[in-house]
Short mmCIF file of C-alpha atoms (C1' of nucleotides) in Angstrom, two decimals:
data_model
loop_
_atom_site.label_atom_id
_atom_site.label_comp_id
_atom_site.label_asym_id
_atom_site.label_seq_id
_atom_site.Cartn_x
_atom_site.Cartn_y
_atom_site.Cartn_z
CA MET K 1 70.20 38.21 89.93
CA GLY K 2 70.19 40.47 92.81
CA HIS K 3 70.14 44.07 92.46
CA ARG K 4 73.62 45.70 93.27
CA PRO K 5 73.14 48.49 95.64
CA ARG K 6 71.81 51.66 94.22
CA LYS K 7 74.97 53.66 94.52
CA GLU K 8 76.92 51.05 92.80
CA MET K 9 74.44 51.34 89.92
CA ILE K 10 74.72 55.02 89.66
CA ALA K 11 78.39 54.96 89.77
CA GLU K 12 78.47 52.38 87.09
CA THR K 13 76.38 54.56 84.98
CA ARG K 14 78.61 57.56 85.48
CA ALA K 15 81.80 55.21 84.74
CA LYS K 16 79.80 54.17 81.58
CA LEU K 17 79.42 57.43 80.38
CA VAL K 18 82.93 58.53 81.19
CA ALA K 19 84.41 55.59 79.23
CA ALA K 20 82.13 55.74 76.37
CA ALA K 21 82.97 59.62 76.01
CA ARG K 22 86.45 59.24 76.73
CA HIS K 23 86.57 56.65 73.72
CA ALA K 24 84.56 59.13 71.25
CA PHE K 25 86.70 62.14 72.49
CA GLY K 26 89.98 60.11 72.02
CA THR K 27 89.26 58.89 68.51
CA VAL K 28 86.87 61.49 66.61
CA GLY K 29 87.74 64.33 68.90
CA TYR K 30 85.28 66.56 70.98
CA ALA K 31 83.66 68.58 68.53
CA GLU K 32 82.58 65.16 66.29
CA ALA K 33 81.46 63.09 68.76
CA SER K 34 77.86 63.17 69.03
CA MET K 35 76.38 62.89 72.31
CA ASP K 36 73.60 60.90 71.13
CA ASP K 37 75.94 58.44 69.55
CA PHE K 38 78.23 57.87 72.37
CA THR K 39 75.70 57.71 74.78
CA ALA K 40 73.93 55.12 72.74
CA SER K 41 76.94 53.04 72.60
CA ALA K 42 76.95 52.72 76.49
CA GLY K 43 73.29 51.97 76.44
CA LEU K 44 72.22 55.23 77.52
CA THR K 45 70.76 58.38 76.31
CA ARG K 46 71.63 61.94 76.80
CA GLY K 47 69.23 62.18 79.49
CA ALA K 48 71.84 60.34 81.83
CA LEU K 49 74.34 62.51 80.56
CA TYR K 50 72.55 65.90 81.54
CA HIS K 51 71.57 64.41 84.63
CA HIS K 52 75.24 63.38 85.81
CA PHE K 53 77.37 65.99 84.14
CA GLY K 54 75.24 69.15 83.26
CA ASP K 55 76.41 69.37 79.83
CA LYS K 56 79.01 68.19 76.98
CA LYS K 57 81.80 70.12 78.66
CA GLY K 58 80.96 68.79 82.11
CA LEU K 59 81.49 65.39 80.77
CA LEU K 60 85.15 66.29 78.88
CA GLN K 61 85.97 67.99 82.35
CA ALA K 62 85.15 64.46 84.14
CA VAL K 63 86.81 62.53 81.47
CA ILE K 64 90.02 64.82 81.74
CA ALA K 65 89.72 64.56 85.66
CA GLU K 66 90.28 60.58 85.18
CA ILE K 67 92.98 60.63 82.50
CA ASP K 68 94.94 63.09 84.74
CA ALA K 69 94.68 61.47 87.68
CA GLU K 70 96.13 58.33 86.16
CA MET K 71 98.89 60.53 84.50
CA VAL K 72 99.99 61.91 87.97
CA GLY K 73 99.66 58.51 89.50
CA ARG K 74 102.30 57.28 86.68
CA LEU K 75 104.38 60.37 87.41
CA LYS K 76 104.59 59.68 91.16
CA VAL K 77 105.72 55.93 90.27
CA VAL K 78 108.36 57.02 87.99
CA SER K 79 109.76 59.69 90.30
CA ALA K 80 109.67 57.26 93.46
CA ARG K 81 111.80 54.67 92.06
CA ALA K 82 114.78 56.97 91.03
CA ASP K 83 117.75 57.08 92.99
CA SER K 84 118.52 60.71 93.18
CA LEU K 85 115.71 63.55 93.40
CA TRP K 86 117.35 65.04 90.45
CA GLN K 87 117.05 61.70 88.65
CA GLY K 88 113.54 61.42 89.37
CA PHE K 89 112.96 64.45 87.94
CA VAL K 90 114.69 64.13 84.72
CA ASP K 91 112.83 60.76 84.36
CA GLU K 92 109.29 62.46 85.23
CA CYS K 93 110.13 65.01 82.44
CA THR K 94 110.76 61.92 80.06
CA ALA K 95 107.85 60.00 81.27
CA TYR K 96 105.49 63.15 80.81
CA ILE K 97 106.88 63.22 77.18
CA GLU K 98 106.20 59.79 76.84
CA MET K 99 102.53 60.10 77.94
CA ALA K 100 101.73 63.11 75.48
CA LEU K 101 102.62 60.79 72.75
CA GLU K 102 99.66 58.65 73.43
CA PRO K 103 97.07 59.68 71.16
CA GLU K 104 94.23 59.87 73.74
CA ILE K 105 96.17 62.04 76.09
CA GLN K 106 97.23 64.31 73.23
CA ARG K 107 93.76 64.42 71.53
CA ILE K 108 91.67 64.82 74.98
CA VAL K 109 93.85 66.51 77.21
CA LEU K 110 96.38 68.38 75.10
CA ARG K 111 94.32 69.65 72.33
CA ASP K 112 90.34 69.67 72.90
CA GLY K 113 90.73 70.13 76.38
CA PRO K 114 92.43 73.78 76.22
CA ALA K 115 90.32 74.82 73.38
CA VAL K 116 86.91 73.73 75.29
CA LEU K 117 87.63 74.58 78.84
CA GLY K 118 90.34 77.27 78.39
CA ASP K 119 93.83 77.58 79.80
CA PRO K 120 94.96 74.40 81.62
CA SER K 121 96.77 76.23 84.18
CA GLN K 122 93.09 77.11 85.55
CA TRP K 123 92.20 73.26 85.73
CA PRO K 124 91.99 71.92 89.23
CA SER K 125 93.18 68.43 87.83
CA GLN K 126 96.32 69.60 85.61
CA ASN K 127 97.55 71.53 88.37
CA GLU K 128 98.43 68.20 90.03
CA CYS K 129 100.79 67.33 87.40
CA ILE K 130 102.45 71.12 87.70
CA ARG K 131 102.18 70.90 91.56
CA SER K 132 104.05 67.88 91.55
CA MET K 133 106.99 68.83 89.19
CA SER K 134 107.26 72.30 91.34
CA GLU K 135 107.44 70.29 94.52
CA ASN K 136 110.40 68.13 93.03
CA LEU K 137 112.09 71.47 91.77
CA GLN K 138 111.70 73.11 95.21
CA LYS K 139 113.25 70.11 96.96
CA LEU K 140 116.16 70.43 94.24
CA ARG K 141 116.38 74.02 95.29
CA ASP K 142 116.60 73.31 98.98
CA GLU K 143 119.01 70.54 98.43
CA GLY K 144 121.36 73.07 96.50
CA THR K 145 121.18 71.09 93.21
CA ILE K 146 119.43 73.51 91.17
CA LEU K 147 119.71 77.29 90.66
CA ALA K 148 117.61 79.81 92.51
CA VAL K 149 114.58 79.90 89.82
CA ASP K 150 111.09 80.00 90.76
CA PRO K 151 109.87 76.36 90.68
CA GLU K 152 106.50 76.70 89.49
CA ALA K 153 108.09 78.96 86.70
CA ALA K 154 110.56 76.16 85.72
CA ALA K 155 107.93 73.49 85.89
CA ARG K 156 105.43 75.20 83.78
CA LEU K 157 108.29 75.94 80.99
CA ILE K 158 109.49 72.16 81.31
CA SER K 159 105.89 71.02 80.97
CA GLY K 160 105.23 73.43 78.01
CA ALA K 161 108.60 72.32 76.16
CA SER K 162 107.53 68.34 76.95
CA LEU K 163 104.28 69.13 75.50
CA HIS K 164 105.41 70.71 72.41
CA ALA K 165 108.37 67.93 71.80
CA ALA K 166 105.72 65.21 72.10
CA GLN K 167 103.47 66.84 69.72
CA TRP K 168 106.29 67.04 67.42
CA ILE K 169 107.70 63.20 67.88
CA ALA K 170 104.16 62.05 67.40
CA ASN K 171 103.55 63.85 63.84
CA SER K 172 106.99 63.13 62.63
CA ASP K 173 108.01 61.06 60.00
CA ASP K 174 110.28 59.24 61.93
CA PRO K 175 109.18 59.07 65.50
CA GLU K 176 112.15 57.28 66.76
CA ALA K 177 115.03 59.54 65.44
CA THR K 178 112.94 62.31 66.06
CA SER K 179 112.58 61.28 69.75
CA LYS K 180 116.13 60.93 70.29
CA LYS K 181 116.82 64.49 69.11
CA ALA K 182 114.36 65.86 71.36
CA VAL K 183 115.10 63.94 74.41
CA LYS K 184 118.63 64.94 73.89
CA ALA K 185 117.88 69.04 73.27
CA PHE K 186 115.73 68.78 76.34
CA ASN K 187 118.58 67.30 78.49
CA VAL K 188 120.64 70.05 77.41
CA LEU K 189 118.03 72.36 78.46
CA LEU K 190 117.39 70.75 81.93
CA GLU K 191 121.15 70.93 82.86
CA GLY K 192 120.94 74.57 82.39
CA LEU K 193 119.14 74.22 85.81
CA LEU K 194 121.83 72.48 87.51
CA LYS K 195 124.31 74.41 89.59
CA HIS K 196 127.35 73.08 89.02
CA ALA K 197 127.56 73.28 84.97
CA GLY K 198 129.46 69.87 84.43
CA ARG K 199 128.68 69.11 81.30
CA PRO K 200 130.42 68.01 78.11
CA GLN K 201 131.56 70.60 75.56
CA ASN K 202 130.60 68.20 72.71
CA SER K 203 127.14 66.67 73.62
CA ASN K 204 126.99 64.21 70.70
CA GLN K 205 127.04 61.13 72.99
CA PRO K 206 123.82 60.08 74.78
CA ALA K 207 122.88 62.80 77.49
CA LEU K 208 122.57 61.63 81.17
CA ILE K 209 119.03 60.66 80.91
CA GLY K 210 118.56 57.00 81.87
CA SER K 211 115.32 55.52 81.12
CA THR K 212 114.81 55.95 77.48
CA GLN K 213 118.52 54.90 76.67
CA ASP K 214 118.68 51.53 75.06
CA MET Q 1 81.91 106.43 41.31
CA GLY Q 2 84.05 104.31 39.10
CA HIS Q 3 83.96 100.83 39.89
CA ARG Q 4 87.42 99.48 40.96
CA PRO Q 5 88.96 96.59 38.93
CA ARG Q 6 87.47 93.10 39.66
CA LYS Q 7 90.43 91.62 41.13
CA GLU Q 8 90.17 94.42 43.59
CA MET Q 9 86.96 93.86 44.61
CA ILE Q 10 87.36 90.20 44.96
CA ALA Q 11 90.24 90.73 47.17
CA GLU Q 12 88.28 93.05 49.34
CA THR Q 13 85.91 90.48 49.94
CA ARG Q 14 88.28 87.99 50.84
CA ALA Q 15 89.85 90.58 53.28
CA LYS Q 16 86.79 91.48 54.60
CA LEU Q 17 85.73 87.85 55.60
CA VAL Q 18 89.02 86.96 56.99
CA ALA Q 19 88.80 90.31 58.89
CA ALA Q 20 85.44 89.46 60.37
CA ALA Q 21 86.32 86.02 61.09
CA ARG Q 22 89.43 87.08 62.78
CA HIS Q 23 87.36 89.27 64.97
CA ALA Q 24 84.82 86.58 65.91
CA PHE Q 25 87.19 83.99 66.25
CA GLY Q 26 89.39 86.11 68.31
CA THR Q 27 86.56 87.05 70.85
CA VAL Q 28 83.80 84.34 71.20
CA GLY Q 29 86.29 81.55 69.87
CA TYR Q 30 86.03 79.27 66.76
CA ALA Q 31 83.18 77.09 68.00
CA GLU Q 32 81.08 79.82 69.05
CA ALA Q 33 81.44 81.87 66.19
CA SER Q 34 78.40 81.90 64.15
CA MET Q 35 79.29 81.73 60.21
CA ASP Q 36 75.78 83.69 59.55
CA ASP Q 37 76.80 86.25 61.96
CA PHE Q 38 80.28 87.36 61.43
CA THR Q 39 79.68 87.14 57.54
CA ALA Q 40 76.39 89.46 57.94
CA SER Q 41 78.88 91.79 60.18
CA ALA Q 42 81.00 91.77 57.02
CA GLY Q 43 77.79 92.84 54.85
CA LEU Q 44 78.19 89.49 53.23
CA THR Q 45 76.38 85.78 53.68
CA ARG Q 46 77.74 82.58 54.02
CA GLY Q 47 77.87 82.01 50.27
CA ALA Q 48 80.99 84.12 49.80
CA LEU Q 49 82.55 82.41 52.39
CA TYR Q 50 81.95 78.73 51.06
CA HIS Q 51 82.77 80.05 47.88
CA HIS Q 52 86.21 81.72 48.69
CA PHE Q 53 87.40 79.38 51.49
CA GLY Q 54 85.32 75.93 51.06
CA ASP Q 55 84.20 75.73 54.73
CA LYS Q 56 84.92 77.26 58.31
CA LYS Q 57 88.04 75.26 58.54
CA GLY Q 58 89.36 76.98 55.57
CA LEU Q 59 88.52 80.29 56.56
CA LEU Q 60 90.42 79.61 60.00
CA GLN Q 61 93.26 78.38 58.06
CA ALA Q 62 93.46 81.68 56.27
CA VAL Q 63 92.99 83.55 59.51
CA ILE Q 64 95.92 81.90 61.01
CA ALA Q 65 97.87 82.07 57.82
CA GLU Q 66 97.67 85.97 58.20
CA ILE Q 67 98.27 86.23 61.89
CA ASP Q 68 101.30 84.12 61.52
CA ALA Q 69 102.66 86.04 58.83
CA GLU Q 70 102.42 89.16 60.91
CA MET Q 71 103.98 87.47 63.93
CA VAL Q 72 107.33 86.17 61.53
CA GLY Q 73 107.34 89.67 60.37
CA ARG Q 74 107.53 91.27 64.06
CA LEU Q 75 109.85 88.38 64.92
CA LYS Q 76 112.22 89.11 62.26
CA VAL Q 77 112.41 92.65 63.24
CA VAL Q 78 113.50 92.06 66.73
CA SER Q 79 116.16 89.57 66.08
CA ALA Q 80 117.21 92.16 63.11
CA ARG Q 81 117.89 94.90 65.57
CA ALA Q 82 120.18 92.94 68.20
CA ASP Q 83 123.81 93.37 68.32
CA SER Q 84 124.64 89.55 68.48
CA LEU Q 85 123.19 86.52 67.19
CA TRP Q 86 122.57 85.35 70.87
CA GLN Q 87 121.08 88.28 71.74
CA GLY Q 88 118.80 88.46 68.80
CA PHE Q 89 117.95 85.03 69.66
CA VAL Q 90 117.10 85.62 73.06
CA ASP Q 91 115.07 89.21 72.24
CA GLU Q 92 113.12 87.17 69.59
CA CYS Q 93 112.03 84.15 72.39
CA THR Q 94 110.93 87.12 74.59
CA ALA Q 95 109.23 88.75 71.81
CA TYR Q 96 107.38 85.26 71.16
CA ILE Q 97 106.24 85.04 74.97
CA GLU Q 98 104.82 88.75 74.55
CA MET Q 99 103.09 87.91 71.24
CA ALA Q 100 101.34 84.85 72.95
CA LEU Q 101 99.77 87.13 75.82
CA GLU Q 102 97.64 88.70 72.86
CA PRO Q 103 94.37 87.35 73.42
CA GLU Q 104 93.83 87.03 69.76
CA ILE Q 105 96.71 84.94 68.99
CA GLN Q 106 96.23 83.02 72.19
CA ARG Q 107 92.81 82.09 71.34
CA ILE Q 108 93.14 81.76 67.38
CA VAL Q 109 96.69 80.39 67.02
CA LEU Q 110 97.32 78.60 70.04
CA ARG Q 111 94.25 77.06 71.42
CA ASP Q 112 91.47 76.76 68.72
CA GLY Q 113 93.91 76.48 65.97
CA PRO Q 114 95.50 73.15 67.09
CA ALA Q 115 92.06 71.83 68.06
CA VAL Q 116 90.50 72.28 64.96
CA LEU Q 117 93.36 71.92 62.43
CA GLY Q 118 95.33 69.55 64.38
CA ASP Q 119 99.14 69.51 65.29
CA PRO Q 120 100.71 73.04 64.42
CA SER Q 121 103.89 71.29 63.24
CA GLN Q 122 102.11 70.34 60.15
CA TRP Q 123 100.94 73.65 59.35
CA PRO Q 124 102.92 75.12 56.72
CA SER Q 125 102.69 78.88 58.50
CA GLN Q 126 103.20 77.80 61.82
CA ASN Q 127 106.57 76.34 60.55
CA GLU Q 128 107.59 79.78 59.31
CA CYS Q 129 107.94 80.90 63.31
CA ILE Q 130 109.96 77.59 64.14
CA ARG Q 131 112.03 77.38 61.02
CA SER Q 132 113.22 81.10 61.74
CA MET Q 133 114.14 80.14 65.13
CA SER Q 134 115.78 77.13 63.76
CA GLU Q 135 117.99 78.97 61.46
CA ASN Q 136 119.09 81.23 64.18
CA LEU Q 137 119.90 78.35 66.36
CA GLN Q 138 122.11 76.71 63.38
CA LYS Q 139 123.78 79.78 62.96
CA LEU Q 140 124.55 80.07 66.78
CA ARG Q 141 125.95 76.42 66.37
CA ASP Q 142 128.08 77.29 63.38
CA GLU Q 143 129.59 80.21 65.35
CA GLY Q 144 130.34 77.99 68.20
CA THR Q 145 128.08 79.89 70.58
CA ILE Q 146 125.72 76.90 71.61
CA LEU Q 147 126.14 73.33 72.27
CA ALA Q 148 125.64 70.89 69.38
CA VAL Q 149 121.97 70.34 69.97
CA ASP Q 150 119.53 69.79 66.90
CA PRO Q 151 118.22 73.21 66.19
CA GLU Q 152 114.84 72.25 65.35
CA ALA Q 153 114.47 70.20 68.38
CA ALA Q 154 115.62 73.26 70.39
CA ALA Q 155 113.26 75.71 68.59
CA ARG Q 156 110.16 73.30 69.40
CA LEU Q 157 111.24 72.83 72.92
CA ILE Q 158 111.46 76.53 73.47
CA SER Q 159 108.41 77.59 71.57
CA GLY Q 160 106.65 75.17 73.59
CA ALA Q 161 108.11 76.66 76.73
CA SER Q 162 107.35 80.03 75.61
CA LEU Q 163 103.45 79.41 74.76
CA HIS Q 164 103.01 77.95 78.17
CA ALA Q 165 104.89 80.59 79.87
CA ALA Q 166 102.81 83.39 78.00
CA GLN Q 167 99.42 81.50 78.89
CA TRP Q 168 100.40 81.10 82.65
CA ILE Q 169 101.28 84.45 82.67
CA ALA Q 170 97.97 85.59 80.70
CA ASN Q 171 95.97 83.75 83.26
CA SER Q 172 97.72 85.02 86.57
CA ASP Q 173 96.44 87.04 89.10
CA ASP Q 174 99.32 89.25 89.03
CA PRO Q 175 100.84 89.27 85.15
CA GLU Q 176 103.37 91.51 86.09
CA ALA Q 177 105.18 89.42 88.96
CA THR Q 178 104.44 86.46 87.06
CA SER Q 179 106.15 87.46 83.77
CA LYS Q 180 109.24 88.39 85.85
CA LYS Q 181 109.45 85.02 87.32
CA ALA Q 182 108.84 83.24 84.08
CA VAL Q 183 111.54 85.25 81.87
CA LYS Q 184 113.96 84.72 84.63
CA ALA Q 185 113.49 80.95 84.39
CA PHE Q 186 113.44 81.08 80.95
CA ASN Q 187 116.75 82.56 80.58
CA VAL Q 188 118.09 80.01 83.07
CA LEU Q 189 117.17 77.29 80.54
CA LEU Q 190 118.12 79.13 77.52
CA GLU Q 191 121.66 79.54 78.98
CA GLY Q 192 121.47 76.01 79.03
CA LEU Q 193 122.43 76.02 75.61
CA LEU Q 194 125.44 78.16 76.04
CA LYS Q 195 128.81 76.54 75.55
CA HIS Q 196 130.35 78.54 78.19
CA ALA Q 197 128.54 78.25 81.30
CA GLY Q 198 129.33 81.72 82.52
CA ARG Q 199 126.02 81.97 84.79
CA PRO Q 200 125.91 83.44 88.18
CA GLN Q 201 125.54 81.36 91.35
CA ASN Q 202 122.76 83.22 92.50
CA SER Q 203 120.56 84.39 89.92
CA ASN Q 204 118.51 86.58 92.13
CA GLN Q 205 119.56 89.40 90.18
CA PRO Q 206 117.97 90.42 86.74
CA ALA Q 207 119.17 87.74 84.39
CA LEU Q 208 120.63 89.09 80.93
CA ILE Q 209 117.67 89.62 78.83
CA GLY Q 210 117.64 93.26 77.72
CA SER Q 211 114.24 94.21 76.19
CA THR Q 212 111.51 93.72 79.10
CA GLN Q 213 113.80 94.98 81.89
CA ASP Q 214 112.75 98.29 83.24
"C1'" DT B 1 50.71 51.91 102.33
"C1'" DA B 2 51.37 56.99 100.44
"C1'" DT B 3 54.70 60.28 99.50
"C1'" DT B 4 58.74 62.14 97.93
"C1'" DT B 5 63.16 61.77 95.92
"C1'" DG B 6 66.18 61.21 91.97
"C1'" DA B 7 67.83 58.22 87.92
"C1'" DC B 8 66.97 58.13 83.88
"C1'" DA B 9 64.14 58.12 78.80
"C1'" DT B 10 61.41 60.97 75.66
"C1'" DA B 11 59.91 64.89 73.19
"C1'" DC B 12 60.33 69.36 71.17
"C1'" DG B 13 62.81 73.53 69.19
"C1'" DC B 14 66.50 76.33 68.16
"C1'" DC B 15 70.47 77.05 66.10
"C1'" DT B 16 74.28 75.92 62.73
"C1'" DC B 17 76.50 73.91 59.42
"C1'" DG B 18 76.87 72.09 54.54
"C1'" DT B 19 74.65 71.98 49.89
"C1'" DA B 20 72.15 72.89 46.00
"C1'" DT B 21 70.02 76.20 43.45
"C1'" DG B 22 69.30 80.78 41.85
"C1'" DT B 23 71.10 85.73 40.07
"C1'" DC B 24 73.44 88.91 38.16
"C1'" DA B 25 77.51 91.13 36.38
"C1'" DT B 26 81.75 90.22 34.00
"C1'" DT B 27 84.55 88.26 30.57
"C1'" DA B 28 85.37 85.78 26.33
"C1'" DT B 29 83.75 84.67 21.71
"C1'" DC B 30 82.17 85.42 17.20
"C1'" DG M 1 78.12 94.43 19.52
"C1'" DA M 2 75.20 90.20 20.71
"C1'" DT M 3 75.66 86.17 22.94
"C1'" DA M 4 77.44 82.51 25.64
"C1'" DA M 5 80.36 81.27 29.26
"C1'" DT M 6 82.31 81.90 33.62
"C1'" DG M 7 82.61 83.56 38.35
"C1'" DA M 8 81.37 85.85 42.38
"C1'" DC M 9 77.95 85.86 45.40
"C1'" DA M 10 73.00 85.29 47.72
"C1'" DT M 11 68.93 82.50 48.98
"C1'" DA M 12 66.61 77.96 49.87
"C1'" DC M 13 66.62 73.84 51.81
"C1'" DG M 14 67.63 69.64 54.59
"C1'" DA M 15 69.98 67.39 58.36
"C1'" DG M 16 72.06 66.98 62.38
"C1'" DG M 17 73.38 68.46 67.10
"C1'" DC M 18 72.57 70.94 71.48
"C1'" DG M 19 69.89 72.22 75.59
"C1'" DT M 20 65.29 72.05 77.90
"C1'" DA M 21 61.11 70.60 79.35
"C1'" DT M 22 58.33 67.03 80.55
"C1'" DG M 23 57.50 62.25 81.62
"C1'" DT M 24 57.95 57.54 84.00
"C1'" DC M 25 59.38 54.50 87.05
"C1'" DA M 26 62.09 52.51 90.87
"C1'" DA M 27 63.71 53.27 95.21
"C1'" DA M 28 64.08 55.58 99.65
"C1'" DT M 29 61.47 57.39 103.55
"C1'" DA M 30 57.71 57.93 106.75
#
DNA sequence: TATTTGACATACGCCTCGTATGTCATTATC
DNA sequence: GATAATGACATACGAGGCGTATGTCAAATA
């Protein structure tokens, strides 16, 4: 069993800590997660944690950065495979809601994160999501598809709405039905951005979102 | 110095605890607030706290209930004094954003609350705000002003957007400018709800919100 | 080979929370 | 009106959790 290069061992230790913390934070929550416990579950001690991440908050930052990077990647895939910019944007929003339904994301990124690390708009990572959305909105504006709203402002409003929609859905008695209601209302709001207001008088039929329709 | 009736003394104790906790939670945050410290600042001990509220979370619930009741009251005043239902609704949304700018509300209700007590949509109190908004939307739908969206869904999306807008504003370098951008974008989204899409092609001029324009 | 660096583990003290217990005033019972 | 019972608190105690200071040992460096 030849020893792996040093760099790799260290990276593995960091990864193990992040993984263990991610699991603990995602299940019992940040406050209830004992550093002794989850470092032990990774075969390490708090010593390693403090050495690599400074403190518990530092580890939370690392965990969030990891999750957020995954989220950005997934969002880029979604928007890239759409036919139009607008459709890509709408799909991205829907995907954002769907991701926010995942317990790990909801708990760590959307609840504990802001409480422990402060407002997410200040995080370098979270801004990636917003920036990605802002860029799309900017393009849509240049293209003349949407009204002349500030892209970042719209992006933040939309991400806030998505986030709350997701929490509402996740905690509802009937997530399926709730999800449909939320997505429909969400589309109505998004269409408010469109320059030509070509929308139906009666919105009881499915809205123009694509990816979640069955 | 005649002793006040017993009931009043107890209510006063509860009120003192809630006030002290509210101040501590609002300034240093829930996690950093020492029960020993803020009970002492009220001239009491943790004994009183545990007797009345069970635990730290119980006290947080009481604090949030108090703040939320105030918020509902303020929102009702705002919507009541508007000319039309729609204008009342728009004003209420703006007021919601403005309230979310207050550090105490932001910290206790919007950040620590969800982290400690779980999703706000499950709180009896927070639902008051949503319900109030939902009722207004229901009326607007009955009146034929807005499209046939689910009122609760729309209310949740809007409150989520408001909340994030507020946090964005509060943490920005230039809250004034940011606020204007946010409110403008917010109005564009809200107008998406309107049945007759009578909106300008160019939204560079002030939107139709009233209360925050100078 | 001697030295230094750095990745961890161990040991210690402080703080905080929750509970169990105690005390004293008020209320109920006779 | 004396006594018992209730309830509103304070005090005392124990358990964990966090952060830091210190120790150890392997790897890089010279």
